Amino acid sequence: MNCKLVNLYNEGVGEVNLNPSIFSVNRESGKLILHDIVKWQLSKRRSGTHKTKGISDISGTTAKPYKQKRTGRARQGSLRSPQFRGGAVIFGPVVRDHAYSLNKKIRKLGFKIALSLKYSNGKLIILDNIHLNSSKTSEMKKCIDSFKFPSCSTLLIVADYDKSISLACSNLPRIDIIKPVGINVLDLLNHDYIILTVDVLSYLETRLL
């Protein structure tokens, strides 16, 4: 399957062959797979540092407040119990890791489905290279404006870029630039358009096939 190859100014410079095993994957359960992967990624992001004090964390006396019987009141064993002011919290959150494992085959399939969705919707653009003559933001903005994107977010995936590219993109709103090693399903879905260079295609084939 062929795809138009353009330069930074959206001028056609030829065609590039895309692997259909990556960019043409259609599955009826694709939405469910993407949902599972997004949940898995968001769970890994959670810090898990929320915590409440249990009865062993409360400082206070360990003595029985009053005798067990013949007081006319309910029996009590500790003033650190949750029914008393300043007492513990029962079954409250504790520090823990929210991450869980997900099958590698499912992760690869979700990756392919996300890329296939972008390609089928015409929101995947292949660049020949990303070399700028200057590191000015205005120059990079001129290049992005040539694609005539609507007001939406764009993810730029470049295998190897220097500091000038990073500086040129840093002040542009809704433009993110990452290296191929950082590609993930959540970023692909969170951005409306995906722009990647030709050398990223070989990395994707190595990673997903």
Short mmCIF file of C-alpha atoms in Angstrom, two decimals:
data_model
loop_
_atom_site.label_atom_id
_atom_site.label_comp_id
_atom_site.label_asym_id
_atom_site.label_seq_id
_atom_site.Cartn_x
_atom_site.Cartn_y
_atom_site.Cartn_z
CA MET A 1 0.00 0.00 0.00
CA ASN A 2 1.40 3.34 -1.11
CA CYS A 3 1.26 6.64 0.74
CA LYS A 4 2.16 10.13 -0.42
CA LEU A 5 5.58 11.32 0.74
CA VAL A 6 5.89 15.04 1.44
CA ASN A 7 8.47 17.46 2.74
CA LEU A 8 8.15 19.94 5.61
CA TYR A 9 6.29 22.40 3.38
CA ASN A 10 3.67 19.83 2.32
CA GLU A 11 5.12 19.46 -1.17
CA GLY A 12 4.92 16.01 -2.72
CA VAL A 13 8.31 14.38 -3.24
CA GLY A 14 7.21 10.85 -4.11
CA GLU A 15 5.56 7.83 -2.54
CA VAL A 16 6.43 5.44 0.26
CA ASN A 17 5.31 1.84 0.69
CA LEU A 18 3.52 1.13 3.99
CA ASN A 19 3.29 -2.32 5.50
CA PRO A 20 -0.39 -3.40 5.50
CA SER A 21 0.26 -5.57 8.56
CA ILE A 22 0.73 -2.34 10.54
CA PHE A 23 -1.30 0.33 8.77
CA SER A 24 -4.24 -1.71 7.51
CA VAL A 25 -5.46 -3.70 10.51
CA ASN A 26 -9.22 -3.89 10.95
CA ARG A 27 -10.72 -5.68 13.93
CA GLU A 28 -14.32 -5.68 15.10
CA SER A 29 -13.14 -5.61 18.71
CA GLY A 30 -10.67 -2.77 18.02
CA LYS A 31 -12.39 -0.28 20.29
CA LEU A 32 -12.38 -2.73 23.19
CA ILE A 33 -8.68 -3.43 22.71
CA LEU A 34 -7.86 0.28 22.59
CA HIS A 35 -9.95 0.81 25.71
CA ASP A 36 -8.04 -1.90 27.58
CA ILE A 37 -4.68 -0.43 26.55
CA VAL A 38 -5.63 3.12 27.57
CA LYS A 39 -6.83 1.86 30.96
CA TRP A 40 -3.56 -0.04 31.37
CA GLN A 41 -1.47 3.04 30.53
CA LEU A 42 -3.45 5.35 32.83
CA SER A 43 -3.18 2.83 35.67
CA LYS A 44 0.61 2.82 35.32
CA ARG A 45 0.61 6.62 35.61
CA ARG A 46 -1.16 6.66 38.95
CA SER A 47 1.17 7.50 41.81
CA GLY A 48 -0.67 5.42 44.44
CA THR A 49 0.57 7.62 47.27
CA HIS A 50 -2.87 8.24 48.80
CA LYS A 51 -3.10 6.99 52.38
CA THR A 52 -5.19 7.34 55.53
CA LYS A 53 -4.15 6.43 59.06
CA GLY A 54 -5.12 3.02 60.37
CA ILE A 55 -5.47 2.26 64.05
CA SER A 56 -1.81 1.27 64.29
CA ASP A 57 -0.80 4.70 62.91
CA ILE A 58 -2.77 6.72 65.50
CA SER A 59 -0.83 7.96 68.50
CA GLY A 60 -2.73 7.60 71.76
CA THR A 61 -3.31 5.44 74.76
CA THR A 62 -3.71 1.72 74.45
CA ALA A 63 -5.69 1.50 77.66
CA LYS A 64 -9.35 0.48 77.71
CA PRO A 65 -11.42 3.71 78.12
CA TYR A 66 -13.65 2.23 80.85
CA LYS A 67 -14.63 -1.15 82.16
CA GLN A 68 -16.53 -3.60 80.00
CA LYS A 69 -19.75 -3.95 81.99
CA ARG A 70 -22.19 -2.08 84.20
CA THR A 71 -21.60 1.41 82.80
CA GLY A 72 -24.75 1.67 80.71
CA ARG A 73 -22.69 2.49 77.65
CA ALA A 74 -21.50 0.50 74.69
CA ARG A 75 -18.34 -1.50 75.29
CA GLN A 76 -15.16 0.13 73.96
CA GLY A 77 -11.65 -1.22 73.60
CA SER A 78 -9.71 1.81 72.39
CA LEU A 79 -10.02 5.57 72.01
CA ARG A 80 -8.25 5.21 68.66
CA SER A 81 -11.25 3.46 67.11
CA PRO A 82 -12.98 5.17 64.16
CA GLN A 83 -16.11 6.14 66.13
CA PHE A 84 -14.08 8.54 68.27
CA ARG A 85 -12.85 11.95 67.20
CA GLY A 86 -9.27 11.69 65.93
CA GLY A 87 -9.62 7.95 65.50
CA ALA A 88 -8.53 5.72 62.67
CA VAL A 89 -10.09 5.21 59.24
CA ILE A 90 -11.23 1.67 58.55
CA PHE A 91 -10.52 0.17 55.11
CA GLY A 92 -9.08 3.48 53.87
CA PRO A 93 -6.66 3.77 50.93
CA VAL A 94 -3.06 2.70 51.42
CA VAL A 95 0.12 3.28 49.44
CA ARG A 96 0.17 0.79 46.58
CA ASP A 97 1.03 0.30 42.93
CA HIS A 98 -1.94 0.52 40.56
CA ALA A 99 -0.07 -1.00 37.59
CA TYR A 100 -0.99 -4.39 36.23
CA SER A 101 0.27 -6.55 33.37
CA LEU A 102 -1.20 -6.67 29.88
CA ASN A 103 -0.44 -9.27 27.25
CA LYS A 104 2.26 -8.12 24.82
CA LYS A 105 0.27 -9.40 21.82
CA ILE A 106 -2.69 -7.24 22.86
CA ARG A 107 -0.42 -4.21 23.21
CA LYS A 108 1.06 -4.74 19.74
CA LEU A 109 -2.36 -5.25 18.20
CA GLY A 110 -3.68 -2.07 19.82
CA PHE A 111 -0.69 -0.18 18.48
CA LYS A 112 -1.44 -1.40 14.96
CA ILE A 113 -5.14 -0.58 15.27
CA ALA A 114 -4.36 2.98 16.40
CA LEU A 115 -1.99 3.54 13.46
CA SER A 116 -4.50 1.99 11.05
CA LEU A 117 -7.24 4.32 12.29
CA LYS A 118 -5.06 7.38 11.69
CA TYR A 119 -4.14 6.18 8.21
CA SER A 120 -7.70 5.27 7.18
CA ASN A 121 -8.97 8.67 8.39
CA GLY A 122 -6.31 10.54 6.42
CA LYS A 123 -4.62 11.83 9.54
CA LEU A 124 -1.23 10.16 9.05
CA ILE A 125 1.46 12.13 7.20
CA ILE A 126 4.86 10.78 6.13
CA LEU A 127 7.79 13.22 5.87
CA ASP A 128 11.01 12.65 3.95
CA ASN A 129 13.03 14.48 6.64
CA ILE A 130 12.75 17.24 9.23
CA HIS A 131 15.76 19.44 8.63
CA LEU A 132 15.26 23.17 9.28
CA ASN A 133 17.64 25.94 8.29
CA SER A 134 17.03 27.73 11.59
CA SER A 135 15.68 27.04 15.05
CA LYS A 136 13.11 29.83 14.90
CA THR A 137 9.56 29.01 15.92
CA SER A 138 8.23 31.14 13.07
CA GLU A 139 9.93 28.86 10.54
CA MET A 140 8.43 25.74 12.10
CA LYS A 141 5.01 27.41 12.30
CA LYS A 142 5.24 28.18 8.59
CA CYS A 143 5.85 24.48 7.91
CA ILE A 144 2.95 23.33 10.09
CA ASP A 145 0.60 25.92 8.60
CA SER A 146 1.36 24.58 5.12
CA PHE A 147 -0.52 21.39 6.02
CA LYS A 148 -3.65 23.48 6.71
CA PHE A 149 -4.61 21.52 9.80
CA PRO A 150 -7.69 22.73 11.66
CA SER A 151 -7.20 23.94 15.21
CA CYS A 152 -6.18 20.58 16.66
CA SER A 153 -3.27 18.76 18.25
CA THR A 154 -0.43 17.24 16.23
CA LEU A 155 2.16 14.64 17.23
CA LEU A 156 5.52 14.79 15.48
CA ILE A 157 7.50 11.52 15.59
CA VAL A 158 11.11 11.90 14.52
CA ALA A 159 13.82 9.27 14.82
CA ASP A 160 16.68 11.71 15.30
CA TYR A 161 16.35 15.45 15.76
CA ASP A 162 18.71 18.10 17.04
CA LYS A 163 18.22 20.92 19.50
CA SER A 164 17.09 23.36 16.80
CA ILE A 165 13.99 21.26 16.04
CA SER A 166 13.18 20.96 19.72
CA LEU A 167 13.49 24.73 20.20
CA ALA A 168 11.41 25.44 17.10
CA CYS A 169 8.54 23.28 18.38
CA SER A 170 8.72 24.22 22.05
CA ASN A 171 6.59 27.38 21.79
CA LEU A 172 4.03 26.04 19.33
CA PRO A 173 0.69 25.21 20.99
CA ARG A 174 -0.78 21.76 20.39
CA ILE A 175 2.46 20.49 18.79
CA ASP A 176 4.36 17.68 20.53
CA ILE A 177 7.56 16.04 19.30
CA ILE A 178 8.82 12.66 20.50
CA LYS A 179 11.25 9.97 19.41
CA PRO A 180 10.00 6.55 18.17
CA VAL A 181 10.94 4.81 21.42
CA GLY A 182 8.32 6.93 23.17
CA ILE A 183 5.38 6.13 20.87
CA ASN A 184 2.35 4.80 22.72
CA VAL A 185 -1.32 4.22 22.01
CA LEU A 186 -2.54 6.95 24.38
CA ASP A 187 -0.52 9.65 22.60
CA LEU A 188 -1.67 8.41 19.19
CA LEU A 189 -5.31 8.70 20.24
CA ASN A 190 -4.90 12.01 22.08
CA HIS A 191 -3.53 13.78 19.00
CA ASP A 192 -5.65 14.45 15.93
CA TYR A 193 -2.83 14.28 13.38
CA ILE A 194 0.30 12.14 13.36
CA ILE A 195 3.38 13.23 11.40
CA LEU A 196 6.30 10.81 11.18
CA THR A 197 9.47 10.62 9.14
CA VAL A 198 10.42 7.80 6.79
CA ASP A 199 13.08 6.39 9.10
CA VAL A 200 10.40 5.81 11.76
CA LEU A 201 8.71 3.24 9.51
CA SER A 202 11.60 0.79 9.81
CA TYR A 203 11.51 1.18 13.59
CA LEU A 204 7.79 0.39 13.63
CA GLU A 205 8.32 -2.73 11.54
CA THR A 206 11.06 -3.92 13.90
CA ARG A 207 8.92 -3.25 16.95
CA LEU A 208 5.54 -4.54 15.75
CA LEU A 209 6.38 -7.44 13.41
#
